[in-house]
Amino acid sequence: MDCKIGVIAGDGIGPEITAQAVKVLDAVAAKYGHDFNYTNMLMGGCSIDKYGEPLTQETIDTALKQDAVLMGSIGGDAATSPWYKLPADKRPEAGLLGIRKALRLFANLRPAYLYNELKAACPLRDEVIGEGFDLIIVRELTGGLYFGKRETGEKDGLRFATDALTYNEEEIRRIAIKAFEVARKRRKKVCSVDKANVLDSSRLWRAVVEEVAKDYPDVALSHMLVDNCAMQLVKDPGQFDVVLTENMFGDILSDEASMCTGSIGMLSSASLNDTKFGLYEPSGGSAPDIAGKDIANPIATILSAAMMLRYSFDLEKEADAIENAVKKALSEGYRTGDIMDTTGNNEGFVKVGCSKMGDIISERV
Ligand code: NAD
């Protein structure tokens, strides 16, 4: 298969971690006979340094010509970097919002998977963890409260502020379809999370999700109120497969779910539009505190590349090969500093740097 992959290495640890993901993709291409063609693009602080703006039209146009984009991370240390003396719309993070908008990325996928080997990093008790968990949050990314009509004013001598939570049925339908499609690639269960006992927008959400479910009789649908979901994630995370939810609920629940896994360096993510196109990136930031030291954990970016193979290119066995290679590297004891055992019990572990971890995983593909 021929695939055009855009690469936005970005700032901080971005170039180090994306280089490892490309290394692993090259190993997949060699083993399975694919042709991955990479095009590097600038975005964030490095684009400000070169062009004076975090996202250029050239980067957008180039991204639109790719089949998918792999991203590292953008941004710097807000206290010391000159990028943060610029107005908000010229700062590195504005590039991220701009590219999401330009590429019409409305679906955000955040897996939370607990590796058996990293159980010690999980803040939940053993009896809660049970056999572990493997869930994915499918969050609507471009509607709802964060994009609704807002107003701050004063009435009858009292200050007030309003943020409107609005969804139309089309916005709900397209994200629900994504969730059911994702479920078909997994254990075929969708739990739709809303606040239908209170909110009109949630009642519409629930009705439209049920309509979409009729086209997916092989996928089991359940509904859960968001407050209950927040509790269930820390009480019994193993019950979830795909969690489908609106923008703000997804923002909160995906951070909660990811913290249950314990390590930010392991968390991949994908943002998709209504084609097969997606932007794939680790959930963490540019980690300026450890940039350039070859100690960052590249696994989240490598797993984001696996998501790219699965969701943009339908290369299931190749995605499995990457995920299994990661598991193998962990079970053989290889660790970057951030995932050494926090209890201090590091017997049998081999501490490696970012680049070495990329080599080890590539060799195991
Ligand atoms: P961060 O995620 O960069 O770092 C938080 C902590 O986690 C740091 O101690 C860091 O060393 C550690 N960490 C993060 N990724 C790691 C990895 N792969 N391996 C090992 N340790 C890792 O969050 P922050 O410090 O709040 O933000 C730093 C910059 O990143 C800011 O400019 C922020 O805006 C930006 N940011 C960018 C993205 C993105 O590009 N999508 C996302 C979040 C934050």
Short mmCIF file of C-alpha atoms and ligand atoms in Angstrom, two decimals:
data_model
loop_
_atom_site.label_atom_id
_atom_site.label_comp_id
_atom_site.label_asym_id
_atom_site.label_seq_id
_atom_site.Cartn_x
_atom_site.Cartn_y
_atom_site.Cartn_z
CA MET A 1 0.00 0.00 0.00
CA ASP A 2 1.23 3.52 -0.84
CA CYS A 3 0.51 6.06 1.92
CA LYS A 4 1.28 9.76 2.10
CA ILE A 5 2.08 10.64 5.71
CA GLY A 6 2.58 14.23 6.82
CA VAL A 7 4.90 14.63 9.79
CA ILE A 8 4.67 17.60 12.13
CA ALA A 9 7.55 17.03 14.54
CA GLY A 10 6.90 20.32 16.35
CA ASP A 11 8.74 21.57 19.41
CA GLY A 12 10.39 20.31 22.60
CA ILE A 13 10.49 16.50 22.62
CA GLY A 14 8.38 16.46 19.41
CA PRO A 15 11.26 15.80 16.97
CA GLU A 16 12.73 13.06 19.22
CA ILE A 17 9.49 11.13 19.67
CA THR A 18 8.25 11.44 16.06
CA ALA A 19 11.62 10.17 14.81
CA GLN A 20 11.03 6.96 16.79
CA ALA A 21 7.50 6.56 15.40
CA VAL A 22 8.83 6.98 11.85
CA LYS A 23 11.53 4.40 12.64
CA VAL A 24 8.84 1.92 13.70
CA LEU A 25 6.67 2.74 10.66
CA ASP A 26 9.69 2.04 8.45
CA ALA A 27 10.07 -1.35 10.10
CA VAL A 28 6.39 -2.07 9.37
CA ALA A 29 6.79 -0.92 5.75
CA ALA A 30 9.80 -3.21 5.27
CA LYS A 31 8.13 -6.22 6.87
CA TYR A 32 4.73 -5.94 5.20
CA GLY A 33 5.78 -4.45 1.85
CA HIS A 34 4.24 -0.98 2.11
CA ASP A 35 5.47 2.34 0.83
CA PHE A 36 5.16 5.12 3.42
CA ASN A 37 6.15 8.50 2.00
CA TYR A 38 6.75 11.22 4.57
CA THR A 39 6.43 14.96 4.12
CA ASN A 40 7.74 17.15 6.94
CA MET A 41 5.74 20.22 7.90
CA LEU A 42 6.35 23.03 10.36
CA MET A 43 3.84 24.02 13.01
CA GLY A 44 3.97 25.64 16.45
CA GLY A 45 7.03 27.37 17.87
CA CYS A 46 9.38 26.22 15.10
CA SER A 47 7.00 27.78 12.55
CA ILE A 48 6.93 31.03 14.55
CA ASP A 49 10.73 31.10 14.49
CA LYS A 50 10.81 30.65 10.71
CA TYR A 51 7.67 32.41 9.46
CA GLY A 52 6.45 34.50 12.38
CA GLU A 53 3.22 32.50 12.67
CA PRO A 54 2.39 29.12 14.24
CA LEU A 55 0.49 27.72 11.24
CA THR A 56 1.04 28.78 7.65
CA GLN A 57 -1.28 28.27 4.71
CA GLU A 58 1.50 26.17 3.18
CA THR A 59 1.32 23.71 6.10
CA ILE A 60 -2.47 23.51 5.82
CA ASP A 61 -2.31 22.93 2.04
CA THR A 62 0.38 20.28 2.46
CA ALA A 63 -1.58 18.55 5.24
CA LEU A 64 -4.69 18.45 3.05
CA LYS A 65 -2.73 16.52 0.39
CA GLN A 66 -1.72 13.75 2.85
CA ASP A 67 -3.58 10.54 3.71
CA ALA A 68 -2.85 11.18 7.40
CA VAL A 69 -0.67 13.35 9.61
CA LEU A 70 1.55 12.21 12.47
CA MET A 71 2.34 14.89 15.01
CA GLY A 72 4.78 15.15 17.91
CA SER A 73 3.86 18.08 20.11
CA ILE A 74 4.01 21.83 19.96
CA GLY A 75 4.70 24.59 22.45
CA GLY A 76 7.38 25.58 24.92
CA ASP A 77 7.89 26.72 28.47
CA ALA A 78 5.37 29.54 28.97
CA ALA A 79 7.53 31.16 31.67
CA THR A 80 10.70 31.46 29.60
CA SER A 81 9.90 31.08 25.90
CA PRO A 82 9.58 34.27 23.79
CA TRP A 83 6.68 32.58 21.94
CA TYR A 84 4.49 33.38 24.95
CA LYS A 85 5.13 37.10 24.73
CA LEU A 86 3.11 37.06 21.47
CA PRO A 87 -0.66 37.68 21.34
CA ALA A 88 -2.73 34.51 21.97
CA ASP A 89 -3.55 33.97 18.28
CA LYS A 90 0.16 33.97 17.37
CA ARG A 91 1.30 31.49 20.02
CA PRO A 92 2.21 27.84 19.26
CA GLU A 93 -1.10 26.40 20.54
CA ALA A 94 -3.06 28.57 18.07
CA GLY A 95 -1.51 26.39 15.35
CA LEU A 96 -3.10 23.30 16.87
CA LEU A 97 -6.58 24.82 17.02
CA GLY A 98 -6.10 26.18 13.48
CA ILE A 99 -5.11 22.87 11.95
CA ARG A 100 -7.95 21.00 13.68
CA LYS A 101 -10.36 23.51 12.18
CA ALA A 102 -8.77 23.50 8.71
CA LEU A 103 -8.83 19.70 8.57
CA ARG A 104 -12.41 19.52 9.97
CA LEU A 105 -11.37 17.12 12.75
CA PHE A 106 -14.56 16.55 14.74
CA ALA A 107 -13.83 13.17 16.37
CA ASN A 108 -11.21 12.72 19.06
CA LEU A 109 -10.19 9.19 20.02
CA ARG A 110 -8.30 8.66 23.27
CA PRO A 111 -7.53 5.08 24.27
CA ALA A 112 -6.84 4.20 27.90
CA TYR A 113 -5.13 0.83 28.07
CA LEU A 114 -3.50 -0.62 31.15
CA TYR A 115 -0.42 -2.65 30.36
CA ASN A 116 0.00 -5.55 32.72
CA GLU A 117 3.68 -4.62 33.03
CA LEU A 118 2.79 -1.06 34.15
CA LYS A 119 0.17 -1.96 36.75
CA ALA A 120 2.29 -0.39 39.47
CA ALA A 121 1.81 3.02 37.83
CA CYS A 122 -1.99 2.68 37.97
CA PRO A 123 -3.39 4.61 40.96
CA LEU A 124 -6.34 2.19 41.30
CA ARG A 125 -6.32 -0.72 43.74
CA ASP A 126 -5.58 -4.24 42.46
CA GLU A 127 -9.12 -5.47 43.07
CA VAL A 128 -10.47 -2.55 40.98
CA ILE A 129 -7.98 -3.14 38.16
CA GLY A 130 -8.94 -6.83 37.99
CA GLU A 131 -7.92 -8.18 34.59
CA GLY A 132 -6.95 -4.68 33.47
CA PHE A 133 -8.83 -2.36 31.11
CA ASP A 134 -8.79 -1.40 27.46
CA LEU A 135 -11.21 1.40 26.61
CA ILE A 136 -11.38 4.23 24.14
CA ILE A 137 -13.15 7.55 24.53
CA VAL A 138 -14.70 8.93 21.35
CA ARG A 139 -15.23 12.62 22.03
CA GLU A 140 -17.04 15.16 19.85
CA LEU A 141 -14.48 17.88 19.26
CA THR A 142 -16.02 20.82 17.42
CA GLY A 143 -19.45 21.44 18.94
CA GLY A 144 -21.20 21.78 22.29
CA LEU A 145 -20.38 24.14 25.10
CA TYR A 146 -16.88 25.10 23.93
CA PHE A 147 -18.21 26.39 20.62
CA GLY A 148 -21.67 27.61 21.63
CA LYS A 149 -22.96 31.13 21.87
CA ARG A 150 -21.48 32.94 24.85
CA GLU A 151 -22.18 36.18 26.59
CA THR A 152 -20.93 38.07 29.62
CA GLY A 153 -22.90 41.07 30.79
CA GLU A 154 -24.76 42.80 33.58
CA LYS A 155 -28.48 42.75 34.24
CA ASP A 156 -30.38 44.40 37.09
CA GLY A 157 -27.08 45.28 38.75
CA LEU A 158 -25.81 41.67 38.68
CA ARG A 159 -23.01 40.37 36.48
CA PHE A 160 -23.91 37.25 34.48
CA ALA A 161 -22.24 34.91 32.03
CA THR A 162 -23.76 32.34 29.64
CA ASP A 163 -22.29 29.48 27.60
CA ALA A 164 -24.75 27.64 25.37
CA LEU A 165 -24.54 23.88 24.82
CA THR A 166 -25.98 23.33 21.36
CA TYR A 167 -25.85 20.32 19.06
CA ASN A 168 -27.73 19.64 15.87
CA GLU A 169 -28.64 16.10 14.88
CA GLU A 170 -26.06 15.95 12.10
CA GLU A 171 -23.21 16.75 14.49
CA ILE A 172 -24.41 13.97 16.80
CA ARG A 173 -24.98 11.49 13.98
CA ARG A 174 -21.49 11.79 12.50
CA ILE A 175 -19.69 11.30 15.83
CA ALA A 176 -22.01 8.41 16.74
CA ILE A 177 -21.18 6.74 13.40
CA LYS A 178 -17.46 7.11 14.21
CA ALA A 179 -17.99 5.47 17.61
CA PHE A 180 -19.87 2.51 16.13
CA GLU A 181 -17.22 2.10 13.42
CA VAL A 182 -14.49 2.13 16.08
CA ALA A 183 -16.45 -0.44 18.12
CA ARG A 184 -16.58 -2.75 15.10
CA LYS A 185 -12.77 -2.82 15.14
CA ARG A 186 -12.82 -3.68 18.86
CA ARG A 187 -15.13 -5.57 21.26
CA LYS A 188 -18.34 -4.19 19.69
CA LYS A 189 -19.72 -2.28 22.69
CA VAL A 190 -20.65 1.42 22.74
CA CYS A 191 -21.57 3.21 25.96
CA SER A 192 -23.05 6.61 25.12
CA VAL A 193 -22.57 9.09 27.96
CA ASP A 194 -24.88 12.06 28.45
CA LYS A 195 -26.92 13.96 31.04
CA ALA A 196 -30.32 13.12 29.58
CA ASN A 197 -32.07 13.41 32.94
CA VAL A 198 -31.43 17.17 32.86
CA LEU A 199 -30.29 18.50 29.49
CA ASP A 200 -32.30 18.88 26.27
CA SER A 201 -29.10 18.57 24.24
CA SER A 202 -28.48 15.19 25.90
CA ARG A 203 -32.01 13.98 25.15
CA LEU A 204 -31.45 14.77 21.47
CA TRP A 205 -28.02 13.11 21.73
CA ARG A 206 -29.57 9.92 23.10
CA ALA A 207 -32.34 9.84 20.47
CA VAL A 208 -29.92 10.28 17.55
CA VAL A 209 -27.44 7.72 18.93
CA GLU A 210 -30.30 5.21 19.12
CA GLU A 211 -31.21 5.93 15.49
CA VAL A 212 -27.61 5.36 14.39
CA ALA A 213 -27.43 2.14 16.44
CA LYS A 214 -30.09 0.58 14.18
CA ASP A 215 -27.47 0.47 11.40
CA TYR A 216 -25.09 -1.44 13.70
CA PRO A 217 -27.04 -4.44 15.02
CA ASP A 218 -23.76 -6.25 15.73
CA VAL A 219 -22.71 -3.54 18.24
CA ALA A 220 -24.27 -3.45 21.74
CA LEU A 221 -25.36 0.05 22.79
CA SER A 222 -25.86 1.20 26.37
CA HIS A 223 -26.39 4.67 27.88
CA MET A 224 -24.89 6.11 31.05
CA LEU A 225 -25.26 9.45 32.80
CA VAL A 226 -22.01 11.39 32.91
CA ASP A 227 -21.83 11.61 36.71
CA ASN A 228 -22.21 7.85 36.97
CA CYS A 229 -19.59 7.37 34.24
CA ALA A 230 -17.09 9.47 36.20
CA MET A 231 -17.61 7.07 39.13
CA GLN A 232 -17.62 3.88 37.08
CA LEU A 233 -14.28 4.75 35.45
CA VAL A 234 -12.55 4.50 38.81
CA LYS A 235 -14.80 1.75 40.19
CA ASP A 236 -14.83 -0.71 37.30
CA PRO A 237 -13.01 0.59 34.20
CA GLY A 238 -12.92 -2.92 32.71
CA GLN A 239 -16.64 -2.68 31.88
CA PHE A 240 -16.03 -0.15 29.07
CA ASP A 241 -15.08 -0.69 25.44
CA VAL A 242 -16.02 2.45 23.44
CA VAL A 243 -17.28 5.46 25.39
CA LEU A 244 -19.08 7.95 23.13
CA THR A 245 -19.68 11.44 24.44
CA GLU A 246 -19.97 15.16 23.71
CA ASN A 247 -17.18 17.69 23.85
CA MET A 248 -16.98 18.86 27.48
CA PHE A 249 -17.91 15.52 29.05
CA GLY A 250 -15.27 13.90 26.82
CA ASP A 251 -12.66 16.46 27.79
CA ILE A 252 -13.08 15.62 31.46
CA LEU A 253 -13.65 11.86 31.17
CA SER A 254 -10.70 11.30 28.81
CA ASP A 255 -8.30 12.92 31.27
CA GLU A 256 -9.78 10.86 34.09
CA ALA A 257 -9.49 7.63 32.09
CA SER A 258 -5.95 8.40 31.00
CA MET A 259 -4.79 9.08 34.55
CA CYS A 260 -6.08 5.63 35.50
CA THR A 261 -3.30 4.21 33.31
CA GLY A 262 -0.68 6.17 35.22
CA SER A 263 1.73 7.39 32.56
CA ILE A 264 1.38 10.25 30.12
CA GLY A 265 4.19 8.93 27.94
CA MET A 266 2.02 5.92 26.96
CA LEU A 267 -1.15 7.69 25.80
CA SER A 268 -1.90 7.95 22.10
CA SER A 269 -4.69 9.90 20.42
CA ALA A 270 -6.34 10.47 17.07
CA SER A 271 -8.49 13.24 15.66
CA LEU A 272 -10.57 12.27 12.64
CA ASN A 273 -12.83 13.91 10.09
CA ASP A 274 -15.60 12.32 8.01
CA THR A 275 -13.11 10.75 5.59
CA LYS A 276 -10.38 8.28 6.49
CA PHE A 277 -8.04 11.20 7.18
CA GLY A 278 -6.74 11.68 10.72
CA LEU A 279 -4.22 13.61 12.79
CA TYR A 280 -2.39 11.30 15.20
CA GLU A 281 -0.47 12.55 18.21
CA PRO A 282 0.54 11.63 21.76
CA SER A 283 -1.72 13.01 24.49
CA GLY A 284 1.17 14.69 26.29
CA GLY A 285 2.74 18.04 25.48
CA SER A 286 6.19 19.11 24.33
CA ALA A 287 7.79 18.47 27.77
CA PRO A 288 10.35 21.30 27.52
CA ASP A 289 11.85 20.17 30.84
CA ILE A 290 13.27 17.02 29.22
CA ALA A 291 13.62 18.11 25.56
CA GLY A 292 16.87 17.33 23.75
CA LYS A 293 18.07 14.87 26.42
CA ASP A 294 17.02 11.64 24.67
CA ILE A 295 15.04 10.56 27.74
CA ALA A 296 11.42 11.15 26.59
CA ASN A 297 9.13 8.16 26.25
CA PRO A 298 8.32 7.69 22.54
CA ILE A 299 5.68 4.97 23.09
CA ALA A 300 2.62 7.28 22.98
CA THR A 301 3.73 8.54 19.57
CA ILE A 302 4.54 5.04 18.36
CA LEU A 303 1.08 3.88 19.48
CA SER A 304 -0.42 6.92 17.70
CA ALA A 305 1.26 5.65 14.53
CA ALA A 306 -0.41 2.28 15.16
CA MET A 307 -3.77 4.07 15.41
CA MET A 308 -3.01 5.75 12.09
CA LEU A 309 -2.48 2.37 10.45
CA ARG A 310 -5.70 1.04 11.95
CA TYR A 311 -8.08 3.97 11.43
CA SER A 312 -6.75 5.79 8.34
CA PHE A 313 -5.27 2.90 6.35
CA ASP A 314 -7.24 -0.13 7.64
CA LEU A 315 -3.93 -1.96 8.18
CA GLU A 316 -5.10 -4.05 11.14
CA LYS A 317 -2.35 -6.64 11.36
CA GLU A 318 0.33 -3.98 10.96
CA ALA A 319 -1.25 -1.94 13.80
CA ASP A 320 -1.36 -5.12 15.92
CA ALA A 321 2.32 -5.72 15.11
CA ILE A 322 3.27 -2.33 16.56
CA GLU A 323 1.11 -2.78 19.66
CA ASN A 324 2.52 -6.27 20.24
CA ALA A 325 6.07 -4.98 19.75
CA VAL A 326 5.42 -2.38 22.48
CA LYS A 327 4.06 -5.07 24.81
CA LYS A 328 7.07 -7.28 24.07
CA ALA A 329 9.55 -4.47 24.80
CA LEU A 330 7.79 -3.80 28.12
CA SER A 331 7.56 -7.47 29.09
CA GLU A 332 11.29 -7.84 28.40
CA GLY A 333 11.82 -5.10 30.98
CA TYR A 334 12.76 -2.12 28.80
CA ARG A 335 11.66 1.19 30.33
CA THR A 336 12.21 4.88 29.76
CA GLY A 337 12.70 6.82 33.01
CA ASP A 338 9.06 7.91 33.33
CA ILE A 339 7.77 4.32 33.47
CA MET A 340 10.31 2.85 35.84
CA ASP A 341 8.40 1.44 38.81
CA THR A 342 7.31 4.31 41.04
CA THR A 343 7.48 1.99 44.08
CA GLY A 344 11.22 1.69 43.48
CA ASN A 345 11.00 -2.02 42.65
CA ASN A 346 12.99 -1.91 39.42
CA GLU A 347 14.59 -5.32 39.53
CA GLY A 348 14.89 -6.81 36.06
CA PHE A 349 14.23 -3.49 34.32
CA VAL A 350 16.59 -1.97 31.76
CA LYS A 351 16.47 1.81 31.60
CA VAL A 352 16.78 3.08 28.03
CA GLY A 353 16.59 6.44 26.26
CA CYS A 354 14.12 7.63 23.67
CA SER A 355 16.07 6.56 20.60
CA LYS A 356 17.00 3.17 22.05
CA MET A 357 13.36 2.48 22.88
CA GLY A 358 12.52 3.26 19.23
CA ASP A 359 15.18 0.75 18.11
CA ILE A 360 13.94 -1.94 20.50
CA ILE A 361 10.32 -1.61 19.37
CA SER A 362 11.28 -1.50 15.66
CA GLU A 363 13.26 -4.70 16.05
CA ARG A 364 10.23 -6.42 17.60
CA VAL A 365 7.71 -5.41 14.91
P1 NAD B 1 3.61 18.17 29.15
O1 NAD B 1 2.71 17.04 28.82
O2 NAD B 1 4.51 18.64 28.08
O3 NAD B 1 4.52 17.77 30.41
C1 NAD B 1 3.98 17.39 31.68
C2 NAD B 1 4.98 16.45 32.40
O4 NAD B 1 4.96 15.18 31.75
C3 NAD B 1 6.43 16.95 32.32
O5 NAD B 1 7.09 16.62 33.53
C4 NAD B 1 7.02 16.15 31.19
O6 NAD B 1 8.42 15.94 31.30
C5 NAD B 1 6.25 14.84 31.27
N1 NAD B 1 6.11 14.21 29.95
C6 NAD B 1 5.26 14.59 28.95
N2 NAD B 1 5.43 13.80 27.88
C7 NAD B 1 6.40 12.90 28.21
C8 NAD B 1 7.02 11.83 27.54
N3 NAD B 1 6.69 11.51 26.28
N4 NAD B 1 7.98 11.13 28.18
C9 NAD B 1 8.31 11.41 29.44
N5 NAD B 1 7.75 12.43 30.15
C10 NAD B 1 6.82 13.15 29.53
O7 NAD B 1 2.68 19.35 29.69
P2 NAD B 1 3.03 20.85 30.04
O8 NAD B 1 4.37 20.92 30.71
O9 NAD B 1 1.85 21.36 30.73
O10 NAD B 1 3.13 21.58 28.64
C11 NAD B 1 4.35 21.86 27.96
C12 NAD B 1 4.03 22.47 26.61
O11 NAD B 1 3.32 21.53 25.79
C13 NAD B 1 3.13 23.70 26.70
O12 NAD B 1 3.59 24.66 25.78
C14 NAD B 1 1.76 23.18 26.28
O13 NAD B 1 0.95 24.16 25.72
C15 NAD B 1 2.17 22.15 25.25
N6 NAD B 1 1.16 21.12 24.98
C16 NAD B 1 1.04 20.73 23.69
C17 NAD B 1 0.16 19.71 23.38
C18 NAD B 1 0.08 19.27 21.94
O14 NAD B 1 0.99 19.52 21.19
N7 NAD B 1 -1.00 18.61 21.55
C19 NAD B 1 -0.62 19.12 24.37
C20 NAD B 1 -0.46 19.52 25.70
C21 NAD B 1 0.46 20.54 26.00
#
